[in-house]
Each structure stands twice: as structure tokens, then as C-alpha cells.
Amino acid sequence: MILFVGDCHGDFEPMLEAAVGASAVVLLGDQEPLDDLVSILGPEIAAKTWWIFGNHDSDDPEYLAHHASMADRNLHCRVVEIDGLRIAGLGGTFRSNVLGVDRQTTLSDLPQVRPQDTRQSLALIRKDKKLAPQDHTTIFPEDLNFMARLASKTRVDVLVTHEAPESHKLGYRILGDVARALKARIHVHGHHHERYDAMIDGNVRVAGVGMSGMMIEWLQPRDGLFWLSAFPGGNVLAMGYDPKRKTYQGEFVGLEACKSFTAPGLNALQEAGALILETFLKRPKRQ
């Protein structure tokens, strides 16, 4: 069971409690660690954790430095197999002064979108020939080009980003294009502190994950926690807390005839899911 953690913003206590029962953890950006990330997570949880940057992870250069001990666990522009699922990552956010995309820009528009704004050229422009902190948490053309090339070679089960695709009112269609190019079944993102589920073109299920830290009193940490569990036959169970029903809700991704279901806790939800999937797969197929 993989735990996806929305913006911690320096408060890791809720995710640390939830991570104990997870086989793997993916941090969706805006960690803002006040100490070395391994020290915060502890060796056991750090060993099973992956991460991407969010926009606020460069607000203080120390935040960037505190990720360094886990640099090899950065999912940005790579694909790894985690707990039986192939997961691709794209960290950072769009900054209009660097990459002039708008919310309707598509992946095919990319060659016409300020191709001169690359990390290398910006570093050369700066006096010390180094990137500014925010450049480490910015999506550049080469990142999107790399994801497009990656899509020509492989496919993934899950795409994780900090920014949202077009399913969110402040999201970007170009990220939906990346998910579609990768043939991802589910796209998980943070950034907007909002827990929601949606479908976008290409039959891609989107899970928006809320904020897991408790720095804002009225936000519930459970909204910032989301789980995926791989089942036999390539089936994937998506699980999250439903604040309206005050219960946990599960849904098998891509099995339209297998309806969503609820349970009071994650273990009960997984057990119910196993039974529902077994029953569903035993149903005689319609001719």
C-alpha cells in the first residue's frame, strides 16, 4: 500500500503516523523540512520514501539543502517501480516569468513556448553562474521535453506532480497531456490543499490531495493522505478519506462496473476491496 502525502509545510507528524502502515511513501511537494529530511522521517520511513519538490520548497535555501540527504529518492523526471506500480514524477510549478504557459497550453505547443528559457541559460545569465533557489522548483521546457521522450519509450501506472492538470480550476492542460502521453491510469497531485477526485480526457483518473500538515486549523490532515494498493491482475485500488461521509472510500481504477465503496478504516477498506474484486472477476462476461 503506497501512501501519497500532500503538502506537509513543515509539519510531518500526521504523515509519520500514517506512514508506519505503508509499504512505500511519496511526498507530493512543499515539504519545507526544517531539518535534514532523513532525520525528520527516521531511517525506516526514509528508506521507503520518495519525493518531488513543490514551489515553496525553495522559499528558504535551507529547505533545498535539507532534501540533499535523499537526493537519490527524487522522482522528478524519472520512472521507478514502487510496490508493483510504475510511477513517474514531475516536480515543481510553472512560473510565468520562466516558462510562459497558460492553463490551455498543450504539449504540442511546447516548441513555441519560450524555448530559450532553460536552466543552463538562466544560470549563465546570473552573476555567480548558479541557479537561483526558485529555479530548482520550476518546471522548465527540458523537463516537459524529457517527459515527452519518456512517453515514447514506456508507459506508467501513476503520474505524480505538484501542480494540477486541467481537472482543477487552477490546473494546466499540458500536465494532463503528459499523463495521457505516458498512458497513466491515475494522476496524483498536491499544491491546492484540496482533496478531490475527477476524470480527464484519456480516461485518466485524477486524485487531488489536500494538505497533510496542521498549520491551518480548519484543514484536516486526513484530506492530505491518499493511498494506492496493487491487486492481482494489474488492478489498482485508490483509497482516500471522504470528509463529507466521514469515512474512507475506495475505488478500483478503470473498472467502471466495479462501483466505489466505503469502510470505517483502511484495513477494512482493503478487505472489502479484495472481496468486491474477487466477486467482480467471477461474474460471467456478457456476450
CSV table of N, CA and C in Angstrom, one decimal, residues 37-170:
chain,number,residue,atom,x,y,z
A,37,LEU,N,16.0,15.8,6.0
A,37,LEU,CA,14.8,15.0,5.8
A,37,LEU,C,14.9,13.6,6.3
A,38,VAL,N,16.0,13.0,6.2
A,38,VAL,CA,16.2,11.7,6.8
A,38,VAL,C,16.0,11.8,8.3
A,39,SER,N,16.5,12.8,9.0
A,39,SER,CA,16.4,12.9,10.4
A,39,SER,C,14.9,13.1,10.8
A,40,ILE,N,14.2,13.8,10.0
A,40,ILE,CA,12.8,14.1,10.3
A,40,ILE,C,12.0,12.8,10.1
A,41,LEU,N,12.2,12.0,9.1
A,41,LEU,CA,11.5,10.8,8.8
A,41,LEU,C,11.9,9.7,9.6
A,42,GLY,N,13.1,9.6,10.0
A,42,GLY,CA,13.7,8.4,10.6
A,42,GLY,C,14.1,7.4,9.6
A,43,PRO,N,15.1,6.6,9.9
A,43,PRO,CA,15.7,5.7,8.9
A,43,PRO,C,14.7,4.7,8.3
A,44,GLU,N,13.8,4.2,9.0
A,44,GLU,CA,12.9,3.2,8.5
A,44,GLU,C,11.9,3.8,7.5
A,45,ILE,N,11.3,5.0,7.8
A,45,ILE,CA,10.4,5.6,6.9
A,45,ILE,C,11.1,6.2,5.7
A,46,ALA,N,12.3,6.8,6.0
A,46,ALA,CA,13.1,7.4,4.9
A,46,ALA,C,13.5,6.4,3.8
A,47,ALA,N,13.7,5.2,4.3
A,47,ALA,CA,14.2,4.1,3.3
A,47,ALA,C,13.1,3.7,2.4
A,48,LYS,N,11.8,4.0,2.7
A,48,LYS,CA,10.7,3.7,1.8
A,48,LYS,C,10.0,4.9,1.2
A,49,THR,N,10.7,6.1,1.3
A,49,THR,CA,10.0,7.3,0.9
A,49,THR,C,10.7,7.9,-0.4
A,50,TRP,N,9.8,8.4,-1.3
A,50,TRP,CA,10.2,9.1,-2.5
A,50,TRP,C,9.6,10.5,-2.4
A,51,TRP,N,10.1,11.5,-3.2
A,51,TRP,CA,9.5,12.8,-3.1
A,51,TRP,C,9.7,13.6,-4.4
A,52,ILE,N,9.0,14.7,-4.5
A,52,ILE,CA,9.2,15.7,-5.6
A,52,ILE,C,9.2,17.1,-4.9
A,53,PHE,N,9.7,18.1,-5.5
A,53,PHE,CA,9.7,19.5,-5.0
A,53,PHE,C,8.3,20.1,-5.3
A,54,GLY,N,7.9,21.0,-4.3
A,54,GLY,CA,6.8,21.9,-4.6
A,54,GLY,C,7.4,23.3,-4.7
A,55,ASN,N,6.5,24.3,-5.0
A,55,ASN,CA,7.0,25.6,-5.2
A,55,ASN,C,7.6,26.2,-3.9
A,56,HIS,N,7.1,25.9,-2.7
A,56,HIS,CA,7.5,26.5,-1.5
A,56,HIS,C,8.8,25.9,-1.0
A,57,ASP,N,9.3,24.8,-1.6
A,57,ASP,CA,10.5,24.1,-1.1
A,57,ASP,C,11.7,25.0,-1.4
A,58,SER,N,11.6,26.1,-2.2
A,58,SER,CA,12.7,27.0,-2.4
A,58,SER,C,12.5,28.3,-1.8
A,59,ASP,N,11.5,28.5,-0.9
A,59,ASP,CA,11.3,29.7,-0.2
A,59,ASP,C,12.5,30.1,0.7
A,60,ASP,N,13.1,29.0,1.2
A,60,ASP,CA,14.3,29.2,2.0
A,60,ASP,C,15.4,28.2,1.5
A,61,PRO,N,16.6,28.7,1.2
A,61,PRO,CA,17.6,27.8,0.7
A,61,PRO,C,17.9,26.6,1.6
A,62,GLU,N,17.6,26.7,2.9
A,62,GLU,CA,17.7,25.6,3.8
A,62,GLU,C,16.8,24.4,3.5
A,63,TYR,N,15.6,24.8,2.9
A,63,TYR,CA,14.7,23.7,2.6
A,63,TYR,C,15.3,22.8,1.5
A,64,LEU,N,15.9,23.4,0.5
A,64,LEU,CA,16.6,22.7,-0.5
A,64,LEU,C,17.7,21.8,0.0
A,65,ALA,N,18.5,22.4,0.9
A,65,ALA,CA,19.6,21.7,1.5
A,65,ALA,C,19.2,20.5,2.3
A,66,HIS,N,18.0,20.6,3.0
A,66,HIS,CA,17.6,19.6,3.8
A,66,HIS,C,17.0,18.4,3.0
A,67,HIS,N,16.8,18.5,1.7
A,67,HIS,CA,16.4,17.4,0.9
A,67,HIS,C,17.7,16.6,0.4
A,68,ALA,N,18.8,17.2,0.5
A,68,ALA,CA,20.0,16.7,-0.1
A,68,ALA,C,20.4,15.2,0.3
A,69,SER,N,20.1,14.9,1.5
A,69,SER,CA,20.4,13.5,2.0
A,69,SER,C,19.6,12.5,1.3
A,70,MET,N,18.5,12.9,0.7
A,70,MET,CA,17.6,12.0,0.0
A,70,MET,C,17.5,12.3,-1.5
A,71,ALA,N,18.6,12.9,-2.0
A,71,ALA,CA,18.5,13.3,-3.5
A,71,ALA,C,18.3,12.1,-4.4
A,72,ASP,N,18.7,10.9,-4.0
A,72,ASP,CA,18.6,9.8,-4.9
A,72,ASP,C,17.1,9.3,-4.8
A,73,ARG,N,16.3,9.9,-4.0
A,73,ARG,CA,14.9,9.5,-3.9
A,73,ARG,C,14.0,10.5,-4.6
A,74,ASN,N,14.5,11.4,-5.3
A,74,ASN,CA,13.8,12.4,-6.0
A,74,ASN,C,13.2,11.8,-7.3
A,75,LEU,N,11.8,11.9,-7.4
A,75,LEU,CA,11.1,11.2,-8.5
A,75,LEU,C,11.1,12.1,-9.8
A,76,HIS,N,11.6,13.3,-9.7
A,76,HIS,CA,11.5,14.3,-10.8
A,76,HIS,C,12.1,13.7,-12.1
A,77,CYS,N,11.3,13.7,-13.1
A,77,CYS,CA,11.8,13.3,-14.5
A,77,CYS,C,12.4,11.9,-14.4
A,78,ARG,N,11.7,11.0,-13.8
A,78,ARG,CA,12.2,9.6,-13.8
A,78,ARG,C,11.0,8.7,-13.5
A,79,VAL,N,11.2,7.4,-13.8
A,79,VAL,CA,10.1,6.4,-13.6
A,79,VAL,C,10.8,5.3,-12.7
A,80,VAL,N,10.1,4.9,-11.6
A,80,VAL,CA,10.5,3.9,-10.8
A,80,VAL,C,9.4,2.9,-10.5
A,81,GLU,N,9.7,1.7,-10.2
A,81,GLU,CA,8.6,0.7,-9.8
A,81,GLU,C,8.6,0.7,-8.3
A,82,ILE,N,7.4,1.0,-7.8
A,82,ILE,CA,7.2,1.1,-6.3
A,82,ILE,C,6.0,0.2,-6.0
A,83,ASP,N,6.3,-0.8,-5.2
A,83,ASP,CA,5.3,-1.7,-4.7
A,83,ASP,C,4.4,-2.2,-5.9
A,84,GLY,N,5.1,-2.6,-7.0
A,84,GLY,CA,4.4,-3.2,-8.1
A,84,GLY,C,3.8,-2.2,-9.1
A,85,LEU,N,3.9,-0.9,-8.8
A,85,LEU,CA,3.3,0.1,-9.8
A,85,LEU,C,4.4,1.0,-10.3
A,86,ARG,N,4.4,1.2,-11.6
A,86,ARG,CA,5.3,2.1,-12.3
A,86,ARG,C,4.9,3.6,-12.1
A,87,ILE,N,5.7,4.4,-11.4
A,87,ILE,CA,5.4,5.7,-11.1
A,87,ILE,C,6.4,6.7,-11.7
A,88,ALA,N,5.8,7.7,-12.4
A,88,ALA,CA,6.6,8.8,-12.9
A,88,ALA,C,6.4,10.1,-12.1
A,89,GLY,N,7.4,10.9,-12.0
A,89,GLY,CA,7.3,12.2,-11.3
A,89,GLY,C,7.7,13.4,-12.1
A,90,LEU,N,7.0,14.5,-11.8
A,90,LEU,CA,7.4,15.8,-12.3
A,90,LEU,C,7.2,16.8,-11.2
A,91,GLY,N,8.3,17.3,-10.6
A,91,GLY,CA,8.2,18.2,-9.5
A,91,GLY,C,8.2,19.7,-10.0
A,92,GLY,N,7.9,20.6,-9.0
A,92,GLY,CA,7.9,22.0,-9.3
A,92,GLY,C,6.6,22.5,-9.8
A,93,THR,N,6.7,23.8,-10.1
A,93,THR,CA,5.5,24.5,-10.6
A,93,THR,C,5.9,25.4,-11.8
A,94,PHE,N,4.8,25.9,-12.5
A,94,PHE,CA,5.1,26.8,-13.6
A,94,PHE,C,5.2,28.2,-13.1
A,95,ARG,N,6.2,28.9,-13.6
A,95,ARG,CA,6.4,30.3,-13.2
A,95,ARG,C,6.4,31.1,-14.5
A,96,SER,N,5.5,32.1,-14.6
A,96,SER,CA,5.2,32.8,-15.8
A,96,SER,C,6.4,33.5,-16.3
A,97,ASN,N,7.3,33.9,-15.4
A,97,ASN,CA,8.5,34.7,-15.9
A,97,ASN,C,9.6,33.7,-16.4
A,98,VAL,N,9.4,32.4,-16.3
A,98,VAL,CA,10.4,31.5,-16.8
A,98,VAL,C,9.8,30.7,-18.0
A,99,LEU,N,8.6,30.1,-17.9
A,99,LEU,CA,8.0,29.3,-19.0
A,99,LEU,C,6.6,29.9,-19.2
A,100,GLY,N,6.4,30.6,-20.2
A,100,GLY,CA,5.1,31.3,-20.4
A,100,GLY,C,4.0,30.4,-20.9
A,101,VAL,N,3.7,29.4,-20.2
A,101,VAL,CA,2.5,28.6,-20.5
A,101,VAL,C,1.3,29.2,-19.8
A,102,ASP,N,0.1,28.9,-20.4
A,102,ASP,CA,-1.1,29.3,-19.7
A,102,ASP,C,-1.9,28.0,-19.5
A,103,ARG,N,-3.0,28.0,-18.9
A,103,ARG,CA,-3.7,26.8,-18.5
A,103,ARG,C,-4.2,26.0,-19.7
A,104,GLN,N,-4.3,26.6,-20.9
A,104,GLN,CA,-4.7,25.9,-22.1
A,104,GLN,C,-3.6,25.4,-23.0
A,105,THR,N,-2.3,25.7,-22.6
A,105,THR,CA,-1.2,25.3,-23.4
A,105,THR,C,-1.1,23.8,-23.5
A,106,THR,N,-0.9,23.2,-24.7
A,106,THR,CA,-0.8,21.8,-24.8
A,106,THR,C,0.7,21.4,-25.0
A,107,LEU,N,0.9,20.1,-24.9
A,107,LEU,CA,2.2,19.6,-25.1
A,107,LEU,C,2.8,19.8,-26.5
A,108,SER,N,1.9,19.8,-27.5
A,108,SER,CA,2.3,20.1,-28.9
A,108,SER,C,2.6,21.6,-29.1
A,109,ASP,N,2.2,22.4,-28.2
A,109,ASP,CA,2.6,23.9,-28.3
A,109,ASP,C,4.0,24.1,-27.8
A,110,LEU,N,4.6,23.2,-27.1
A,110,LEU,CA,5.8,23.4,-26.3
A,110,LEU,C,6.9,24.0,-27.2
A,111,PRO,N,7.1,23.6,-28.4
A,111,PRO,CA,8.3,24.2,-29.2
A,111,PRO,C,8.1,25.7,-29.4
A,112,GLN,N,6.9,26.2,-29.3
A,112,GLN,CA,6.7,27.7,-29.5
A,112,GLN,C,6.7,28.4,-28.2
A,113,VAL,N,6.9,27.7,-27.1
A,113,VAL,CA,6.8,28.4,-25.8
A,113,VAL,C,8.2,28.7,-25.2
A,114,ARG,N,8.7,29.9,-25.4
A,114,ARG,CA,9.9,30.4,-24.8
A,114,ARG,C,11.0,29.4,-24.7
A,115,PRO,N,11.4,28.7,-25.8
A,115,PRO,CA,12.4,27.7,-25.7
A,115,PRO,C,13.7,28.1,-25.2
A,116,GLN,N,14.0,29.4,-25.2
A,116,GLN,CA,15.3,29.9,-24.7
A,116,GLN,C,15.4,29.9,-23.2
A,117,ASP,N,14.3,29.7,-22.5
A,117,ASP,CA,14.4,29.8,-21.0
A,117,ASP,C,14.7,28.4,-20.4
A,118,THR,N,15.9,28.1,-20.4
A,118,THR,CA,16.4,26.8,-19.8
A,118,THR,C,17.2,27.0,-18.6
A,119,ARG,N,17.3,26.0,-17.8
A,119,ARG,CA,18.1,26.1,-16.5
A,119,ARG,C,19.6,26.6,-16.9
A,120,GLN,N,20.1,26.1,-17.9
A,120,GLN,CA,21.5,26.4,-18.3
A,120,GLN,C,21.7,27.9,-18.6
A,121,SER,N,20.7,28.3,-19.5
A,121,SER,CA,20.9,29.7,-19.9
A,121,SER,C,20.6,30.7,-18.7
A,122,LEU,N,19.7,30.4,-17.8
A,122,LEU,CA,19.5,31.2,-16.7
A,122,LEU,C,20.7,31.3,-15.8
A,123,ALA,N,21.3,30.1,-15.6
A,123,ALA,CA,22.5,30.0,-14.7
A,123,ALA,C,23.6,30.9,-15.3
A,124,LEU,N,23.8,30.9,-16.6
A,124,LEU,CA,24.8,31.7,-17.2
A,124,LEU,C,24.5,33.2,-17.1
A,125,ILE,N,23.2,33.6,-17.1
A,125,ILE,CA,22.9,35.0,-17.0
A,125,ILE,C,23.2,35.5,-15.6
A,126,ARG,N,23.0,34.7,-14.6
A,126,ARG,CA,23.2,35.2,-13.2
A,126,ARG,C,24.7,35.4,-12.9
A,127,LYS,N,24.9,36.4,-12.0
A,127,LYS,CA,26.3,36.8,-11.8
A,127,LYS,C,27.2,35.7,-11.3
A,128,ASP,N,26.7,34.8,-10.4
A,128,ASP,CA,27.6,33.7,-9.9
A,128,ASP,C,27.5,32.5,-10.8
A,129,LYS,N,26.7,32.6,-11.9
A,129,LYS,CA,26.6,31.4,-12.8
A,129,LYS,C,26.0,30.2,-12.1
A,130,LYS,N,25.1,30.5,-11.1
A,130,LYS,CA,24.4,29.4,-10.5
A,130,LYS,C,22.9,29.7,-10.5
A,131,LEU,N,22.1,28.6,-10.4
A,131,LEU,CA,20.7,28.8,-10.4
A,131,LEU,C,20.2,29.5,-9.1
A,132,ALA,N,19.2,30.3,-9.2
A,132,ALA,CA,18.5,30.8,-8.0
A,132,ALA,C,17.7,29.7,-7.4
A,133,PRO,N,17.5,29.8,-6.1
A,133,PRO,CA,16.7,28.8,-5.4
A,133,PRO,C,15.4,28.4,-6.1
A,134,GLN,N,14.6,29.4,-6.6
A,134,GLN,CA,13.4,29.1,-7.2
A,134,GLN,C,13.5,28.3,-8.5
A,135,ASP,N,14.7,28.4,-9.1
A,135,ASP,CA,14.9,27.6,-10.4
A,135,ASP,C,14.9,26.1,-10.1
A,136,HIS,N,15.2,25.7,-8.9
A,136,HIS,CA,15.2,24.3,-8.6
A,136,HIS,C,13.8,23.7,-8.4
A,137,THR,N,12.8,24.6,-8.3
A,137,THR,CA,11.4,24.2,-8.1
A,137,THR,C,10.5,24.7,-9.2
A,138,THR,N,11.1,24.9,-10.3
A,138,THR,CA,10.4,25.4,-11.5
A,138,THR,C,10.4,24.4,-12.6
A,139,ILE,N,9.2,24.3,-13.3
A,139,ILE,CA,9.1,23.4,-14.4
A,139,ILE,C,9.7,24.1,-15.7
A,140,PHE,N,10.7,23.5,-16.3
A,140,PHE,CA,11.4,24.1,-17.5
A,140,PHE,C,11.0,23.3,-18.7
A,141,PRO,N,11.2,23.9,-19.9
A,141,PRO,CA,10.9,23.2,-21.2
A,141,PRO,C,11.6,21.8,-21.2
A,142,GLU,N,12.9,21.8,-20.8
A,142,GLU,CA,13.6,20.5,-20.9
A,142,GLU,C,12.9,19.4,-20.0
A,143,ASP,N,12.2,19.8,-18.9
A,143,ASP,CA,11.5,18.8,-18.1
A,143,ASP,C,10.4,18.2,-18.9
A,144,LEU,N,9.6,19.1,-19.5
A,144,LEU,CA,8.4,18.6,-20.3
A,144,LEU,C,8.9,17.8,-21.5
A,145,ASN,N,10.0,18.3,-22.2
A,145,ASN,CA,10.5,17.5,-23.3
A,145,ASN,C,11.0,16.1,-22.9
A,146,PHE,N,11.6,16.1,-21.7
A,146,PHE,CA,12.1,14.8,-21.3
A,146,PHE,C,10.9,13.8,-21.0
A,147,MET,N,9.8,14.4,-20.4
A,147,MET,CA,8.6,13.5,-20.1
A,147,MET,C,8.0,13.1,-21.4
A,148,ALA,N,8.0,13.9,-22.5
A,148,ALA,CA,7.5,13.5,-23.8
A,148,ALA,C,8.3,12.4,-24.4
A,149,ARG,N,9.7,12.5,-24.3
A,149,ARG,CA,10.6,11.4,-24.8
A,149,ARG,C,10.4,10.2,-24.0
A,150,LEU,N,10.2,10.3,-22.7
A,150,LEU,CA,9.9,9.2,-21.8
A,150,LEU,C,8.7,8.4,-22.3
A,151,ALA,N,7.7,9.2,-22.6
A,151,ALA,CA,6.4,8.6,-23.0
A,151,ALA,C,6.5,7.8,-24.3
A,152,SER,N,7.5,8.1,-25.1
A,152,SER,CA,7.7,7.4,-26.4
A,152,SER,C,8.4,6.0,-26.1
A,153,LYS,N,8.9,5.8,-24.9
A,153,LYS,CA,9.7,4.6,-24.6
A,153,LYS,C,9.0,3.7,-23.7
A,154,THR,N,8.1,4.2,-22.9
A,154,THR,CA,7.5,3.4,-21.8
A,154,THR,C,6.1,4.0,-21.5
A,155,ARG,N,5.4,3.2,-20.6
A,155,ARG,CA,4.1,3.7,-20.1
A,155,ARG,C,4.2,3.5,-18.6
A,156,VAL,N,3.3,4.2,-17.9
A,156,VAL,CA,3.3,4.2,-16.4
A,156,VAL,C,1.9,3.9,-15.9
A,157,ASP,N,1.9,3.5,-14.6
A,157,ASP,CA,0.6,3.4,-14.0
A,157,ASP,C,0.1,4.7,-13.3
A,158,VAL,N,1.1,5.4,-12.8
A,158,VAL,CA,0.8,6.6,-12.0
A,158,VAL,C,1.7,7.7,-12.3
A,159,LEU,N,1.2,9.0,-12.5
A,159,LEU,CA,2.0,10.2,-12.6
A,159,LEU,C,1.8,11.0,-11.4
A,160,VAL,N,2.9,11.5,-10.8
A,160,VAL,CA,2.7,12.3,-9.6
A,160,VAL,C,3.3,13.7,-10.0
A,161,THR,N,2.6,14.8,-9.7
A,161,THR,CA,3.1,16.1,-9.9
A,161,THR,C,2.7,17.0,-8.7
A,162,HIS,N,3.3,18.1,-8.6
A,162,HIS,CA,2.9,19.1,-7.5
A,162,HIS,C,1.7,19.9,-8.1
A,163,GLU,N,1.9,20.4,-9.3
A,163,GLU,CA,0.9,21.2,-10.0
A,163,GLU,C,-0.3,20.2,-10.4
A,164,ALA,N,-1.4,20.8,-10.7
A,164,ALA,CA,-2.6,20.1,-11.1
A,164,ALA,C,-2.8,20.1,-12.6
A,165,PRO,N,-3.4,19.0,-13.1
A,165,PRO,CA,-3.8,19.1,-14.5
A,165,PRO,C,-5.1,19.9,-14.7
A,166,GLU,N,-5.8,19.8,-15.8
A,166,GLU,CA,-7.0,20.6,-16.1
A,166,GLU,C,-8.2,20.2,-15.3
A,167,SER,N,-8.1,19.1,-14.5
A,167,SER,CA,-9.3,18.8,-13.6
A,167,SER,C,-9.5,19.8,-12.6
A,168,HIS,N,-8.5,20.6,-12.2
A,168,HIS,CA,-8.7,21.7,-11.2
A,168,HIS,C,-8.8,23.0,-11.9
A,169,LYS,N,-9.6,23.9,-11.4
A,169,LYS,CA,-9.8,25.2,-12.0
A,169,LYS,C,-8.5,26.0,-12.2
A,170,LEU,N,-7.5,25.7,-11.4
A,170,LEU,CA,-6.2,26.4,-11.5
A,170,LEU,C,-5.1,25.4,-12.1
